[in-house]
PDB file of C-alpha atoms in Angstrom:
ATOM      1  CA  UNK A 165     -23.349 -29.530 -26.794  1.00 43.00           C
ATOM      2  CA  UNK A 166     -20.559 -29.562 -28.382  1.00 43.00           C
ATOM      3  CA  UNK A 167     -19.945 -31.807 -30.698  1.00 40.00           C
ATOM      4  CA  UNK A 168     -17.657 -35.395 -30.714  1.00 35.00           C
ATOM      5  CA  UNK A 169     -15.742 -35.858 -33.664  1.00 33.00           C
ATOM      6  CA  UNK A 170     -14.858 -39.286 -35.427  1.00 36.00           C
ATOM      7  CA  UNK A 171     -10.863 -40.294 -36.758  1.00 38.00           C
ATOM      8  CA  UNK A 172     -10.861 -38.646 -39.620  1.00 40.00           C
ATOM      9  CA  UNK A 173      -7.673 -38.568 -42.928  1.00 42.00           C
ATOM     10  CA  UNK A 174      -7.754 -35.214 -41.579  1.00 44.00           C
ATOM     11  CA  UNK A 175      -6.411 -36.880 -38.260  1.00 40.00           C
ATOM     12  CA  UNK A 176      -4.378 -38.987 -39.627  1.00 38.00           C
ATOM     13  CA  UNK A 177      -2.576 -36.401 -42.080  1.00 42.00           C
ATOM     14  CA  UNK A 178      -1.863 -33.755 -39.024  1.00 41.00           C
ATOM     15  CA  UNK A 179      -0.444 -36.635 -37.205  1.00 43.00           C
ATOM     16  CA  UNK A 180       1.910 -38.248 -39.850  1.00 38.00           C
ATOM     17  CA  UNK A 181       3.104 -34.223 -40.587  1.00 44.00           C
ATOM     18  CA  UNK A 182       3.822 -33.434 -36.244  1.00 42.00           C
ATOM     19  CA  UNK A 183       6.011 -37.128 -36.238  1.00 39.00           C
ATOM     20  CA  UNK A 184       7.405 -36.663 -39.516  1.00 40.00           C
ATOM     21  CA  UNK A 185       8.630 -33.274 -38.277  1.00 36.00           C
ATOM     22  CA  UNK A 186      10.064 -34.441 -34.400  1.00 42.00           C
ATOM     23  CA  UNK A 187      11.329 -37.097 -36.245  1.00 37.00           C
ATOM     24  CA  UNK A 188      13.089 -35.426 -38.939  1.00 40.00           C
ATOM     25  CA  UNK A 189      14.737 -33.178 -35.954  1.00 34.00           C
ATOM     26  CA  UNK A 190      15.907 -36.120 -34.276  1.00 40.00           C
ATOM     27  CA  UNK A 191      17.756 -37.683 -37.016  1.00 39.00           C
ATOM     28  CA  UNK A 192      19.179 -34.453 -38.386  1.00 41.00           C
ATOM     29  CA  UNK A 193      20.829 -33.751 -34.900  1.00 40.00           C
ATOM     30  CA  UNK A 194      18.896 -30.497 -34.739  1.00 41.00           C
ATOM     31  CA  UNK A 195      17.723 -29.353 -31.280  1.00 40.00           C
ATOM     32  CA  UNK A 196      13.432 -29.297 -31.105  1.00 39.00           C
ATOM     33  CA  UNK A 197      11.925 -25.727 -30.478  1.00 45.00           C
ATOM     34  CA  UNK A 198      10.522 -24.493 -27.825  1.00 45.00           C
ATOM     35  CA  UNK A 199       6.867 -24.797 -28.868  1.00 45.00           C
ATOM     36  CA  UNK A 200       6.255 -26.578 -32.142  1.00 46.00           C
ATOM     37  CA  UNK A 201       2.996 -24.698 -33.300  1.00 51.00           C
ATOM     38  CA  UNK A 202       1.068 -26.058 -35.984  1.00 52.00           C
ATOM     39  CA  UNK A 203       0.445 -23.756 -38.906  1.00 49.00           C
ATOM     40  CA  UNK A 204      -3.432 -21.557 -38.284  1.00 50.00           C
ATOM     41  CA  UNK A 205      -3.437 -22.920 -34.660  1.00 62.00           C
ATOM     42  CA  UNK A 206      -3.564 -20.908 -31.379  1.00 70.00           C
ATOM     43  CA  UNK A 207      -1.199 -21.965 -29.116  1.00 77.00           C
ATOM     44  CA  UNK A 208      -2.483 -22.507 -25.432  1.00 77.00           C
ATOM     45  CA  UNK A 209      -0.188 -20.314 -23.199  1.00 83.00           C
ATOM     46  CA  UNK A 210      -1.899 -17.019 -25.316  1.00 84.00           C
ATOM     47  CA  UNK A 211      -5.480 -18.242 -24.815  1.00 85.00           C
ATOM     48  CA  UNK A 212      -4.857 -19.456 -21.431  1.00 89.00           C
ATOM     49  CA  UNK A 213      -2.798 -15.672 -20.627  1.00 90.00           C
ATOM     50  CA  UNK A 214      -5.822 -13.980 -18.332  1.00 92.00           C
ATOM     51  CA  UNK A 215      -5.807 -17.203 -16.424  1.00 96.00           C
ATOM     52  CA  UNK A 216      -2.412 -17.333 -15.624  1.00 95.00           C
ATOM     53  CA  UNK A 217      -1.731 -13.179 -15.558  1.00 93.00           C
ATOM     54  CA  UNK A 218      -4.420 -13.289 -12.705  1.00 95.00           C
ATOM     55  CA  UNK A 219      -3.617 -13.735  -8.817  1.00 96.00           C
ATOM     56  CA  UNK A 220      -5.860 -15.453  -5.990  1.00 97.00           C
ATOM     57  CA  UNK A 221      -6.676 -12.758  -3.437  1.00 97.00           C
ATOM     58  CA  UNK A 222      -4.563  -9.865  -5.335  1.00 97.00           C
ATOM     59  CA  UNK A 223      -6.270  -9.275  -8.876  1.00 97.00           C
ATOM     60  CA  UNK A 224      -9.579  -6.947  -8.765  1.00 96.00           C
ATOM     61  CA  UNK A 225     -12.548  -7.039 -10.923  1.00 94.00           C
ATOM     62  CA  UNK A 226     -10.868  -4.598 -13.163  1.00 95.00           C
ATOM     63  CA  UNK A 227      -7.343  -5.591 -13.279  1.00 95.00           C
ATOM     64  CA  UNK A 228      -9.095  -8.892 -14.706  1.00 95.00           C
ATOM     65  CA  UNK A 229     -11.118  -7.149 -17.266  1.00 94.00           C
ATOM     66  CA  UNK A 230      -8.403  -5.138 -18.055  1.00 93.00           C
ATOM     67  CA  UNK A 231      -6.288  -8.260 -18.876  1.00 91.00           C
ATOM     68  CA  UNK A 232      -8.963  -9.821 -20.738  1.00 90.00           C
ATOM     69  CA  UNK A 233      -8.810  -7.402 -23.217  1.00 85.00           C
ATOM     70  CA  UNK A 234      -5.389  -6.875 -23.375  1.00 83.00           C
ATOM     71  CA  UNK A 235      -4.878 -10.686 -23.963  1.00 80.00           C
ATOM     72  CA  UNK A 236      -8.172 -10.900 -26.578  1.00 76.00           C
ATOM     73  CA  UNK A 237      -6.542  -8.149 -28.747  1.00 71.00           C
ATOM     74  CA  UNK A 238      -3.062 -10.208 -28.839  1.00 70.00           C
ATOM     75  CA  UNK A 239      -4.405 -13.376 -30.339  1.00 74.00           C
ATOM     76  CA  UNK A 240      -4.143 -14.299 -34.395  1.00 65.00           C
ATOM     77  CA  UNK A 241      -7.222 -12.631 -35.306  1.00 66.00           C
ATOM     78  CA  UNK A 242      -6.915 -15.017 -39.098  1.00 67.00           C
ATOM     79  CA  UNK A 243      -7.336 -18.336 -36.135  1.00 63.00           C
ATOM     80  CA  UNK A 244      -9.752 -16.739 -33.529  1.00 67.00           C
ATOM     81  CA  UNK A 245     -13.513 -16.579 -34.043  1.00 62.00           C
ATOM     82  CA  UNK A 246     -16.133 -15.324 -31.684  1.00 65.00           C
ATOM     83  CA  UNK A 247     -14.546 -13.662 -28.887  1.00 69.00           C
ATOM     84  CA  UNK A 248     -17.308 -12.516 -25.697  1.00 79.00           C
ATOM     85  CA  UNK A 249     -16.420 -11.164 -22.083  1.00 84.00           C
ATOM     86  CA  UNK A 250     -19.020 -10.913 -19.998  1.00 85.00           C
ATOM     87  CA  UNK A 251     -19.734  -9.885 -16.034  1.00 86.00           C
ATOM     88  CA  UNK A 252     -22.163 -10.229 -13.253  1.00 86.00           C
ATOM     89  CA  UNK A 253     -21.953  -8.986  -9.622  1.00 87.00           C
ATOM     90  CA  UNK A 254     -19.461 -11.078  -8.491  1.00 92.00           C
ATOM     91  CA  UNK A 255     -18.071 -13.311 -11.762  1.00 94.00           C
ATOM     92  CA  UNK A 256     -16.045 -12.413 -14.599  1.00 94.00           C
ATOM     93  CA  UNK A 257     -15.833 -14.556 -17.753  1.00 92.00           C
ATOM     94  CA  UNK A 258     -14.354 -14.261 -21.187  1.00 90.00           C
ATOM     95  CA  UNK A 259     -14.797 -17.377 -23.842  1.00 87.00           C
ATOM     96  CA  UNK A 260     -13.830 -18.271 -26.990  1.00 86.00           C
ATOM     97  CA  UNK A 261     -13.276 -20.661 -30.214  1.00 86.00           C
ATOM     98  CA  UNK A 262     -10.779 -20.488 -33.033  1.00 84.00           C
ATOM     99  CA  UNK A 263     -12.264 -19.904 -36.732  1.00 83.00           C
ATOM    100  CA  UNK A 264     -12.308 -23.120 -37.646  1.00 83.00           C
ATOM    101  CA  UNK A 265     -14.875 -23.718 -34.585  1.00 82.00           C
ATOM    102  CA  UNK A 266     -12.329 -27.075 -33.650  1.00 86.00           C
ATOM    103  CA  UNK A 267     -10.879 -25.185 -30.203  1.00 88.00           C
ATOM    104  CA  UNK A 268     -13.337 -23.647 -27.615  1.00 90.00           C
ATOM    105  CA  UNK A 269     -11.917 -22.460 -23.739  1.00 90.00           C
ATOM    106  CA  UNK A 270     -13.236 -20.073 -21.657  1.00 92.00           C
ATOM    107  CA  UNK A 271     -11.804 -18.409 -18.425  1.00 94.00           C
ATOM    108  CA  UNK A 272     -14.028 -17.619 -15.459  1.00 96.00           C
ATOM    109  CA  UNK A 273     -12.977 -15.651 -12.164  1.00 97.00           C
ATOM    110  CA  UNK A 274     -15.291 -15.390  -8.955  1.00 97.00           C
ATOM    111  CA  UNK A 275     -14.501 -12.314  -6.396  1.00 97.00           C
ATOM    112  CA  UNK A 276     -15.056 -11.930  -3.231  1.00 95.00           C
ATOM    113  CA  UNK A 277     -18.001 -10.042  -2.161  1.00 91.00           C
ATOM    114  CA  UNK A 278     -16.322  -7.693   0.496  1.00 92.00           C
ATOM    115  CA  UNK A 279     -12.447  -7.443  -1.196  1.00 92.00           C
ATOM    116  CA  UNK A 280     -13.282  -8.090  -4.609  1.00 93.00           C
ATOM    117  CA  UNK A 281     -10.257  -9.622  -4.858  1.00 96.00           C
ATOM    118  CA  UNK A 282     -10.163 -12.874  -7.086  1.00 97.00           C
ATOM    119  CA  UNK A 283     -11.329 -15.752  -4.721  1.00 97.00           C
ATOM    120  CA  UNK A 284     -11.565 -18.955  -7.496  1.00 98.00           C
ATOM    121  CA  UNK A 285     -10.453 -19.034 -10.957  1.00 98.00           C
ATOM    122  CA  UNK A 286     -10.881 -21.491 -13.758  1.00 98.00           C
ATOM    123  CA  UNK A 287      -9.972 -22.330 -17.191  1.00 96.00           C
ATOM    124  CA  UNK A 288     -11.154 -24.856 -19.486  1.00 94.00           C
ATOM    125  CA  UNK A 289      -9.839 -25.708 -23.178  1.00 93.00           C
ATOM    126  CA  UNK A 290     -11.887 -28.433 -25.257  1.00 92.00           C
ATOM    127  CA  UNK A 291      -9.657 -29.012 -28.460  1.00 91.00           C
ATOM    128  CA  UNK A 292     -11.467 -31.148 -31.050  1.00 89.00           C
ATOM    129  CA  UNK A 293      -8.083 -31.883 -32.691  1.00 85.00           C
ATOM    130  CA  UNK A 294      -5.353 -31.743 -30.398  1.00 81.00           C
ATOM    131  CA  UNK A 295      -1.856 -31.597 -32.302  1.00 81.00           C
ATOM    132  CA  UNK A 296       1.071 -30.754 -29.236  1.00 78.00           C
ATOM    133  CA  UNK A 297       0.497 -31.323 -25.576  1.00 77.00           C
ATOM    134  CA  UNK A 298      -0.686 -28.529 -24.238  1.00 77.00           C
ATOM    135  CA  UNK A 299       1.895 -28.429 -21.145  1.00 72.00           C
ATOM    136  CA  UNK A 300       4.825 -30.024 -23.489  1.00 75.00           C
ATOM    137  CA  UNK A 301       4.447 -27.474 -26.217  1.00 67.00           C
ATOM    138  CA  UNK A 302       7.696 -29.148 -27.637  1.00 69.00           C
ATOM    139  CA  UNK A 303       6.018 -32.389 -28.046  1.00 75.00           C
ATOM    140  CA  UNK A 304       3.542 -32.419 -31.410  1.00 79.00           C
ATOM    141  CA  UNK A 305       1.456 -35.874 -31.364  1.00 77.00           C
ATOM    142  CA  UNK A 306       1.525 -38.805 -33.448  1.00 78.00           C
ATOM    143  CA  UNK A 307      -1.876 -38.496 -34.206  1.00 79.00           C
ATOM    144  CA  UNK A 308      -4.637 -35.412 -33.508  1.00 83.00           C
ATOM    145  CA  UNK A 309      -6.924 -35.962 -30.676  1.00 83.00           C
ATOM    146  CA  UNK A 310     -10.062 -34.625 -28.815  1.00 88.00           C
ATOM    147  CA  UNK A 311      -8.615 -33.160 -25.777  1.00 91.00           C
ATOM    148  CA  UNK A 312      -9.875 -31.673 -22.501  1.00 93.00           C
ATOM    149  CA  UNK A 313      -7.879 -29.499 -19.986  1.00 94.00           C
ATOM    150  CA  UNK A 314      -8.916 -27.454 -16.928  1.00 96.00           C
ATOM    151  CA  UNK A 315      -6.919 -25.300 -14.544  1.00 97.00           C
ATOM    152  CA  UNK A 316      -8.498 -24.029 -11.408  1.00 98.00           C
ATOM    153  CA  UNK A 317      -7.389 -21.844  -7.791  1.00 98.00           C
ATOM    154  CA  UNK A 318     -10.066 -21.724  -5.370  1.00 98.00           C
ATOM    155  CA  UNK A 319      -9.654 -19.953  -1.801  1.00 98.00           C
ATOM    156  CA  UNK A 320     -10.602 -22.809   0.662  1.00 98.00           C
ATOM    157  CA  UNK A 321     -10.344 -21.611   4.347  1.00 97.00           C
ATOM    158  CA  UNK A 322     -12.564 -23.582   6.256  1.00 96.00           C
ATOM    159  CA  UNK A 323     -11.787 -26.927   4.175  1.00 96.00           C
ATOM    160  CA  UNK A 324      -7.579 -26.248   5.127  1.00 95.00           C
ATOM    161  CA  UNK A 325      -8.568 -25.368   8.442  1.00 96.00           C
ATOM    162  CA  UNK A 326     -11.195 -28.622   8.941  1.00 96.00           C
ATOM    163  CA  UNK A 327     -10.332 -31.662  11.047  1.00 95.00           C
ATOM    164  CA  UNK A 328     -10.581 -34.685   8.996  1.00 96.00           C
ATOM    165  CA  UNK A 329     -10.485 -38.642   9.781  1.00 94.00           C
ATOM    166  CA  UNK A 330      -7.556 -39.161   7.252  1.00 95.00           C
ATOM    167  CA  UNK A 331      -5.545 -37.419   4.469  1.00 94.00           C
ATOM    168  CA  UNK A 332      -7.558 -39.366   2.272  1.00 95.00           C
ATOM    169  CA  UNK A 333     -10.824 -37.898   2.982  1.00 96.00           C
ATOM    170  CA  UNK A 334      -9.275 -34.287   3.433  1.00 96.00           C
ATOM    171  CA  UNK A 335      -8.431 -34.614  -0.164  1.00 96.00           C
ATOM    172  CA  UNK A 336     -11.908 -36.080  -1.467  1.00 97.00           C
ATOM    173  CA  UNK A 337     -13.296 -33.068   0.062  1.00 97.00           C
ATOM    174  CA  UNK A 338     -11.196 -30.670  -1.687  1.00 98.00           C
ATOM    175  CA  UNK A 339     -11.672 -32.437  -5.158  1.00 98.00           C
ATOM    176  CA  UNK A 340     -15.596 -32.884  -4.657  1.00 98.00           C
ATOM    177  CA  UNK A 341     -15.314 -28.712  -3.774  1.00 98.00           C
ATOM    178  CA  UNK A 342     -13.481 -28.390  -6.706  1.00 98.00           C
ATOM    179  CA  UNK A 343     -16.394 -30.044  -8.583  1.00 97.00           C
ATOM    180  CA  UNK A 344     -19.176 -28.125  -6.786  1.00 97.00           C
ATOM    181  CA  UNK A 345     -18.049 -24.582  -6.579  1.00 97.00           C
ATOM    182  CA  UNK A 346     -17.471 -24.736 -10.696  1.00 96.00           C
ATOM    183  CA  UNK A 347     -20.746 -26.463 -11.339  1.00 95.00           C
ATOM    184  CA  UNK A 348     -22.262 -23.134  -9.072  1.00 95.00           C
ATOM    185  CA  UNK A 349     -19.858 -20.348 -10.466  1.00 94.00           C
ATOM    186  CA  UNK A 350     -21.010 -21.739 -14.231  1.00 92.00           C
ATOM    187  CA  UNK A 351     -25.006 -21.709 -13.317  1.00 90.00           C
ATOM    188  CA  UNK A 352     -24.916 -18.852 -11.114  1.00 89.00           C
ATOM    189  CA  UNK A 353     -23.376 -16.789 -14.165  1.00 88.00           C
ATOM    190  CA  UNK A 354     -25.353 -17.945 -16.970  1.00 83.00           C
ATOM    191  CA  UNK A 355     -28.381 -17.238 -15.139  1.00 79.00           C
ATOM    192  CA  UNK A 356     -27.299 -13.457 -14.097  1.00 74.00           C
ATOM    193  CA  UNK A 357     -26.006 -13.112 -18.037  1.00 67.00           C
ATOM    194  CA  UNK A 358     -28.780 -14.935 -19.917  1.00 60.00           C
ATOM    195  CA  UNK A 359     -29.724 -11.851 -21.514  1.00 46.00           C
ATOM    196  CA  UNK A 360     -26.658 -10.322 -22.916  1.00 48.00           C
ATOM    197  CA  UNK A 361     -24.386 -13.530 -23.286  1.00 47.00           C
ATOM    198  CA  UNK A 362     -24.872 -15.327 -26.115  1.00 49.00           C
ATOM    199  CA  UNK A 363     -22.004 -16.935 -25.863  1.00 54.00           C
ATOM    200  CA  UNK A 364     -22.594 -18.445 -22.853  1.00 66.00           C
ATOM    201  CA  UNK A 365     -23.294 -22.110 -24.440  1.00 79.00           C
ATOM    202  CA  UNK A 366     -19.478 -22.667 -24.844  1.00 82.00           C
ATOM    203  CA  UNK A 367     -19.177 -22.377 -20.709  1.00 86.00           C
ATOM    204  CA  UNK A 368     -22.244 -24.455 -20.548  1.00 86.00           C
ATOM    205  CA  UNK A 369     -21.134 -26.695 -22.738  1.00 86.00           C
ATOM    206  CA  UNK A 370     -16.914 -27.514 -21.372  1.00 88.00           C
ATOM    207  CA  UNK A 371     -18.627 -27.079 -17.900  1.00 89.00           C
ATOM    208  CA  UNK A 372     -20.945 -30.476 -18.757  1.00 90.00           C
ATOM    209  CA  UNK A 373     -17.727 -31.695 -19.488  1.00 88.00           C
ATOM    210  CA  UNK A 374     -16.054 -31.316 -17.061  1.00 93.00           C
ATOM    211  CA  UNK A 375     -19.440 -32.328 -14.658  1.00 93.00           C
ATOM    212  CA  UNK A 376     -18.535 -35.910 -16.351  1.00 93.00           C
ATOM    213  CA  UNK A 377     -15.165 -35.882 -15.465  1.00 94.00           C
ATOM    214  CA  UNK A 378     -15.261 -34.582 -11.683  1.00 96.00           C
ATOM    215  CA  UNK A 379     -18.087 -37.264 -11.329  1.00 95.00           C
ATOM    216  CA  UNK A 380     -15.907 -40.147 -13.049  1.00 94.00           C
ATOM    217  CA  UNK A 381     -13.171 -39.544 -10.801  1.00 96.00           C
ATOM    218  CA  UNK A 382     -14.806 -39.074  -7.881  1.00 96.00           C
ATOM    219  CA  UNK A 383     -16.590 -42.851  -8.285  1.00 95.00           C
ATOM    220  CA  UNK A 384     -12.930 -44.169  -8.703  1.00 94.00           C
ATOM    221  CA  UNK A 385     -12.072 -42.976  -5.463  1.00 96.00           C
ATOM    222  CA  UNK A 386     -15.376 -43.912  -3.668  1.00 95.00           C
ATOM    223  CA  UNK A 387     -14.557 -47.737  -5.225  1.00 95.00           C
ATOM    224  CA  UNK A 388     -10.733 -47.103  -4.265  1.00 95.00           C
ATOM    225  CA  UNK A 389     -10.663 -44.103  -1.558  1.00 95.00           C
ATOM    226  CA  UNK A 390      -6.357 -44.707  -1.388  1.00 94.00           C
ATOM    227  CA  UNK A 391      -6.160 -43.510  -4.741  1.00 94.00           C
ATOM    228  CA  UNK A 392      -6.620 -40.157  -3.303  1.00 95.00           C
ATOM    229  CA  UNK A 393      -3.133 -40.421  -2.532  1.00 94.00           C
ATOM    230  CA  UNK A 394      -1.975 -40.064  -6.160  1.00 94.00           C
ATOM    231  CA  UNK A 395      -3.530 -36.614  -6.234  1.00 94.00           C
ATOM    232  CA  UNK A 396      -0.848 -34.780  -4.805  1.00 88.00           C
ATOM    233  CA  UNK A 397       1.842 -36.822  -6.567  1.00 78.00           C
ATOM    234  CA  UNK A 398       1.789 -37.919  -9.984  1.00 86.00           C
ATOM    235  CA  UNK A 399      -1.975 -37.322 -10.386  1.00 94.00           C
ATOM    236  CA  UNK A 400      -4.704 -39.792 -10.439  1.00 95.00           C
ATOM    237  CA  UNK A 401      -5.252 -41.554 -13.254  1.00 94.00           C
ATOM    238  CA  UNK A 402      -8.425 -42.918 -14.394  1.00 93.00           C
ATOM    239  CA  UNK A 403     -10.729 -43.957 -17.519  1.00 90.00           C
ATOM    240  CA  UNK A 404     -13.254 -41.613 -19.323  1.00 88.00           C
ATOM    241  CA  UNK A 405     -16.290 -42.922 -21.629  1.00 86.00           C
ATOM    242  CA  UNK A 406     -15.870 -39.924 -23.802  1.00 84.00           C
ATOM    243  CA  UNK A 407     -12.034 -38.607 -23.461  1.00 82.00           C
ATOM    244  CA  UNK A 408     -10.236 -42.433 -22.900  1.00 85.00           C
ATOM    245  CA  UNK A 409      -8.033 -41.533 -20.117  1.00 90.00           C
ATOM    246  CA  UNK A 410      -7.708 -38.681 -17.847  1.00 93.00           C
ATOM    247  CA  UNK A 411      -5.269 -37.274 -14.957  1.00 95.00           C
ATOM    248  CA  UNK A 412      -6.072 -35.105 -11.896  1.00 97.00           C
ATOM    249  CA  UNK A 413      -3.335 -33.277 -10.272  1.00 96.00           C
ATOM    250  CA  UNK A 414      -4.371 -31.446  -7.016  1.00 97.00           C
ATOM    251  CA  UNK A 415      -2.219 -29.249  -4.034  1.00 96.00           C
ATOM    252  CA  UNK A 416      -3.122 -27.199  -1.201  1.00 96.00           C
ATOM    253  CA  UNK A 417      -0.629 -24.411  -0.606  1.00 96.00           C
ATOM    254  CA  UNK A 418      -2.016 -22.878   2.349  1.00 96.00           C
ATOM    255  CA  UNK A 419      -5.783 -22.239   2.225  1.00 97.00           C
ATOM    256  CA  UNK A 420      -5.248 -22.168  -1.958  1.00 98.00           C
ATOM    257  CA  UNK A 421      -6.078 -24.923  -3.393  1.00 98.00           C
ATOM    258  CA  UNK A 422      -4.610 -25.555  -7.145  1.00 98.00           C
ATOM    259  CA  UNK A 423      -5.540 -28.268  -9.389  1.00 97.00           C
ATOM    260  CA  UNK A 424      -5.071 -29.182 -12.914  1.00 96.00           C
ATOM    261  CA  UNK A 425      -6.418 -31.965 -15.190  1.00 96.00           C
ATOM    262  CA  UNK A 426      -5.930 -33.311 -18.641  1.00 93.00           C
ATOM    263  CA  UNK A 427      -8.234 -35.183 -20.685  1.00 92.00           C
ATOM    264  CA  UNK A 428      -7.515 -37.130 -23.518  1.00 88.00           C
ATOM    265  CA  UNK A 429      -3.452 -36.557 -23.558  1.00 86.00           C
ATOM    266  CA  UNK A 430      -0.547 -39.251 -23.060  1.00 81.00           C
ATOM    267  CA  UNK A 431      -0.317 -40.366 -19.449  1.00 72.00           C
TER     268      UNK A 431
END
């Protein structure tokens, strides 16, 4: 698995340089940038491109790949280090970590076995030393930090259509399918790519991950099942033995059901 780093002067110095530099901004009266990116960093919106280029129930198996490559062939190649794409029957994945081996993501579509069209996505970014928020680009933080974040879009018919006793449960149901249909997708295509995907440990690994997460959450809202109410709004919040505190937005737009979490980041 991969591993958990300890604070570090490495931390500290990274830190001290991102506040000295929002700080120096703010006193100087000049404006902050639109992304602050740390020098021999990749910055999230190129590695998490494919993800976001991609469209639930539009984008084939080869408008994916396509993108995939497109995107791969964009990033620094001085900060990226092993770079794999991979495909089974009905799953498409690409995953990667930066040269210095401290950021590792991967990106993994499902299609539907009679469209092909893209029925689930995901994308999952373990950072070992976060220095910006990920969703805040313009916001470096005080100090680096290990950091998890997933994105997912999952076609969920029967769940939208389903009768259920309360909103409450509804939306237990749709996080626990969240949970379940990744933990599948993940072992379904590391057992149809064992032989050609040696790469296949960084999915592995984020997806164990993110097992511990989904099942954290899940046990704060079997404790406190109104919490499921925060989902939709300002996210639920909740503690995480590994990544401190954690957030899970989640929305059903139709039968699509979006969700994003971060690990690990300011609440």
């Amino acid at each position: 698995m991969i591993g958990i780093l300890s604070q570090s002067g490495n931390r500290v110095a990274y830190g001290v340089c991102a506040w000295a530099f929002s700080l120096c901004l703010g006193l100087c009266g000049c404006s902050i940038p639109k992304a602050f990116v740390p020098p021999g960093t990749l910055p999230y919106q190129d590695i998490a491109a494919t993800y976001h280029s991609a469209s639930i129930k539009q984008s084939s198996t080869l408008d994916v790949l396509r993108t995939m490559q497109t995107q791969q062939g964009l990033l620094n190649p001085k900060h990226v280090g092993r770079e794999l794409i991979n495909q089974s029957d009905t799953l498409v994945a690409s995953s990667g970590q930066s040269k210095n081996k401290q950021k590792h993501w991967f990106t993994l579509f499902s299609f539907d076995e009679q469209s092909m069209t893209t029925n689930r996505k995901y994308f999952m970014c373990l950072d070992e030393k976060t220095l910006v928020t990920p969703s805040e680009p313009q916001k470096p933080l005080f100090l680096p930090r290990k950091t998890l974040v997933f994105n997912s879009q999952l076609v969920v018919t029967d769940l939208a259509n389903q009768d259920f006793d309360s909103e409450q449960a509804r939306d237990i149901a749709l996080l626990e399918s969240i949970a379940r249909n990744l933990r599948s997708d993940i072992t379904t295509f590391d057992a149809s790519t064992r032989v050609s995907a040696n790469g296949n440990h960084i999915m592995t690994s984020i997806g164990l991950y993110m097992n511990t997460v989904f099942q954290q959450a899940l046990r704060e809202l079997d404790r406190s099942p109104y919490l499921a109410n925060n989902l939709g709004h300002q996210g639920l919040v909740f503690d995480h033995m590994i990544l401190n505190k954690g957030r899970i937005q989640m929305i059903l737009q139709g039968d699509i059901l979006v969700s994003r979490v971060e690990m690990g980041l300011p609440m």
